[in-house]
Structures are given as C-alpha cells and as structure tokens.
Amino acid sequence: MLRALICVGTLAVPLAAHALTGDELTKLCTRTDVASRAACKGYVQGVADGVYNTIDAIGGTTGPRVGQYFCLRAETKAESMIDAVRKYVADNPGAGKYNASTVISLGLGKAFPCKVGD
C-alpha cells in the first residue's frame, strides 16, 4: 500500500507542474494501471473541487447562476465524472486541444447541469 501511495505521489508531482490538454487527460484516463487511474481520478476531482470552490467564492453554489458550470450531488462517483469528461472529448473532437481543466468543466456541465433548486 505504501509503495502504491509513493508511486501515485511521484506521478502527481509532474502533473501539478504541467497543465494537461484534454487529449492528454483522456490518454491518462484510459490507462489501466493503478497509478494512472489514481492520477486521473485525482486530477478530475481536483479540478471539479477547484471550480466549485471558485464559484462558491464569487457568489455561491446553491443554485444555477451565471458562470455555474455544473452541479454535482454528494453521491456522484469519480468514475461517473471521468466518463462524462471522456464522453465530452469524444463528442467534441476539437476539445482535446483545450486545457484539461476547461474540458473537465465543460464535460461535467454537459453531464451534470444545474437545475433550479440545485
């Protein structure tokens, strides 16, 4: 277990220093090794949290607002988020060239749109 955490930590450092494109993120998320799956999950969840917290800081996330990209329920699984991002890139071929954080926000917005009362 400790060895796996060290491997994930080693992978996460280069990811933090380099902004991924949507295509690079998709490639990472299609790998099946434990370290790549963990890095993909961490990257997607980290961006989702960052976007959520940014919107919260500029006006709240208690309902649809201008600039609100997506609304995730507490029970939303990371795998569902990853699938949404991969689907967005597949359905929008040019999106793979965007920054990964943009692709994540757009993919989650398409799959998990805000509804009145969210």
Tab-separated table of C-alpha atoms in Angstrom:
chain	number	residue	atom	x	y	z
A	1	MET	CA	0.000	0.000	0.000
A	2	LEU	CA	2.780	2.403	0.890
A	3	ARG	CA	4.502	1.608	-2.394
A	4	ALA	CA	1.298	2.482	-4.305
A	5	LEU	CA	0.992	5.809	-2.475
A	6	ILE	CA	4.603	6.661	-3.270
A	7	CYS	CA	4.007	5.846	-6.944
A	8	VAL	CA	0.882	7.994	-7.064
A	9	GLY	CA	2.704	10.835	-5.346
A	10	THR	CA	5.546	10.577	-7.837
A	11	LEU	CA	3.099	10.773	-10.721
A	12	ALA	CA	1.156	13.655	-9.210
A	13	VAL	CA	4.182	15.951	-8.959
A	14	PRO	CA	4.773	16.123	-12.730
A	15	LEU	CA	1.024	16.542	-13.319
A	16	ALA	CA	0.923	19.522	-10.997
A	17	ALA	CA	3.827	21.170	-12.794
A	18	HIS	CA	2.389	20.650	-16.276
A	19	ALA	CA	-1.067	21.683	-17.419
A	20	LEU	CA	-2.560	18.798	-19.350
A	21	THR	CA	-4.620	19.096	-22.506
A	22	GLY	CA	-7.926	17.294	-22.863
A	23	ASP	CA	-6.270	14.715	-25.133
A	24	GLU	CA	-3.501	14.064	-22.598
A	25	LEU	CA	-6.032	13.680	-19.803
A	26	THR	CA	-8.089	11.270	-21.916
A	27	LYS	CA	-4.988	9.156	-22.579
A	28	LEU	CA	-4.168	9.131	-18.871
A	29	CYS	CA	-7.728	8.147	-18.002
A	30	THR	CA	-7.768	5.238	-20.466
A	31	ARG	CA	-4.726	3.563	-18.921
A	32	THR	CA	-5.482	0.622	-16.670
A	33	ASP	CA	-2.559	0.657	-14.241
A	34	VAL	CA	-3.285	1.663	-10.653
A	35	ALA	CA	-1.094	4.767	-10.671
A	36	SER	CA	-2.632	6.187	-13.863
A	37	ARG	CA	-6.177	5.502	-12.666
A	38	ALA	CA	-5.417	7.225	-9.356
A	39	ALA	CA	-3.795	10.208	-11.102
A	40	CYS	CA	-6.770	10.538	-13.473
A	41	LYS	CA	-9.257	10.362	-10.612
A	42	GLY	CA	-7.290	12.869	-8.538
A	43	TYR	CA	-6.920	15.291	-11.428
A	44	VAL	CA	-10.628	15.240	-12.338
A	45	GLN	CA	-11.768	15.519	-8.729
A	46	GLY	CA	-9.223	18.255	-8.007
A	47	VAL	CA	-10.376	20.375	-10.935
A	48	ALA	CA	-14.029	19.821	-10.027
A	49	ASP	CA	-13.341	20.908	-6.448
A	50	GLY	CA	-11.326	23.909	-7.631
A	51	VAL	CA	-14.058	25.103	-9.995
A	52	TYR	CA	-16.732	24.540	-7.342
A	53	ASN	CA	-14.742	26.467	-4.729
A	54	THR	CA	-14.023	29.313	-7.128
A	55	ILE	CA	-17.706	29.704	-7.946
A	56	ASP	CA	-18.566	29.483	-4.263
A	57	ALA	CA	-16.089	32.287	-3.558
A	58	ILE	CA	-17.639	34.577	-6.176
A	59	GLY	CA	-21.274	34.097	-5.303
A	60	GLY	CA	-22.264	30.687	-4.098
A	61	THR	CA	-23.248	27.326	-5.445
A	62	THR	CA	-26.716	26.943	-4.017
A	63	GLY	CA	-28.391	27.233	-7.416
A	64	PRO	CA	-27.819	27.938	-11.080
A	65	ARG	CA	-26.028	31.219	-11.622
A	66	VAL	CA	-24.141	32.922	-14.385
A	67	GLY	CA	-20.827	31.096	-14.508
A	68	GLN	CA	-22.056	27.939	-12.756
A	69	TYR	CA	-20.662	25.131	-14.875
A	70	PHE	CA	-22.075	22.051	-13.166
A	71	CYS	CA	-23.896	20.811	-10.089
A	72	LEU	CA	-22.678	17.552	-8.555
A	73	ARG	CA	-24.648	15.629	-5.980
A	74	ALA	CA	-22.810	14.277	-2.942
A	75	GLU	CA	-23.342	10.736	-4.213
A	76	THR	CA	-21.694	11.414	-7.609
A	77	LYS	CA	-18.867	8.908	-8.088
A	78	ALA	CA	-15.483	9.827	-9.551
A	79	GLU	CA	-15.944	7.197	-12.275
A	80	SER	CA	-19.120	8.974	-13.459
A	81	MET	CA	-17.213	12.244	-13.619
A	82	ILE	CA	-14.369	10.642	-15.595
A	83	ASP	CA	-16.845	9.023	-18.006
A	84	ALA	CA	-18.529	12.405	-18.537
A	85	VAL	CA	-15.212	14.065	-19.388
A	86	ARG	CA	-14.170	11.275	-21.763
A	87	LYS	CA	-17.583	11.425	-23.486
A	88	TYR	CA	-17.307	15.189	-23.888
A	89	VAL	CA	-13.908	14.855	-25.602
A	90	ALA	CA	-15.227	12.046	-27.832
A	91	ASP	CA	-18.314	14.067	-28.815
A	92	ASN	CA	-16.342	17.296	-29.376
A	93	PRO	CA	-13.162	16.399	-31.312
A	94	GLY	CA	-11.610	19.870	-31.098
A	95	ALA	CA	-11.990	19.915	-27.306
A	96	GLY	CA	-8.997	17.637	-26.868
A	97	LYS	CA	-6.764	20.626	-27.574
A	98	TYR	CA	-8.262	22.654	-24.710
A	99	ASN	CA	-6.687	22.804	-21.289
A	100	ALA	CA	-7.789	19.752	-19.272
A	101	SER	CA	-9.467	21.899	-16.619
A	102	THR	CA	-11.633	23.515	-19.295
A	103	VAL	CA	-12.551	20.106	-20.724
A	104	ILE	CA	-13.420	18.833	-17.241
A	105	SER	CA	-15.663	21.843	-16.548
A	106	LEU	CA	-17.412	21.556	-19.912
A	107	GLY	CA	-17.804	17.781	-19.669
A	108	LEU	CA	-19.227	17.935	-16.175
A	109	GLY	CA	-21.515	20.789	-17.234
A	110	LYS	CA	-22.911	18.679	-20.052
A	111	ALA	CA	-23.428	15.582	-17.875
A	112	PHE	CA	-24.411	17.300	-14.613
A	113	PRO	CA	-26.206	20.540	-15.492
A	114	CYS	CA	-27.606	22.682	-12.722
A	115	LYS	CA	-31.342	22.625	-12.223
A	116	VAL	CA	-33.487	25.053	-10.283
A	117	GLY	CA	-33.087	24.158	-6.612
A	118	ASP	CA	-29.601	22.598	-7.001
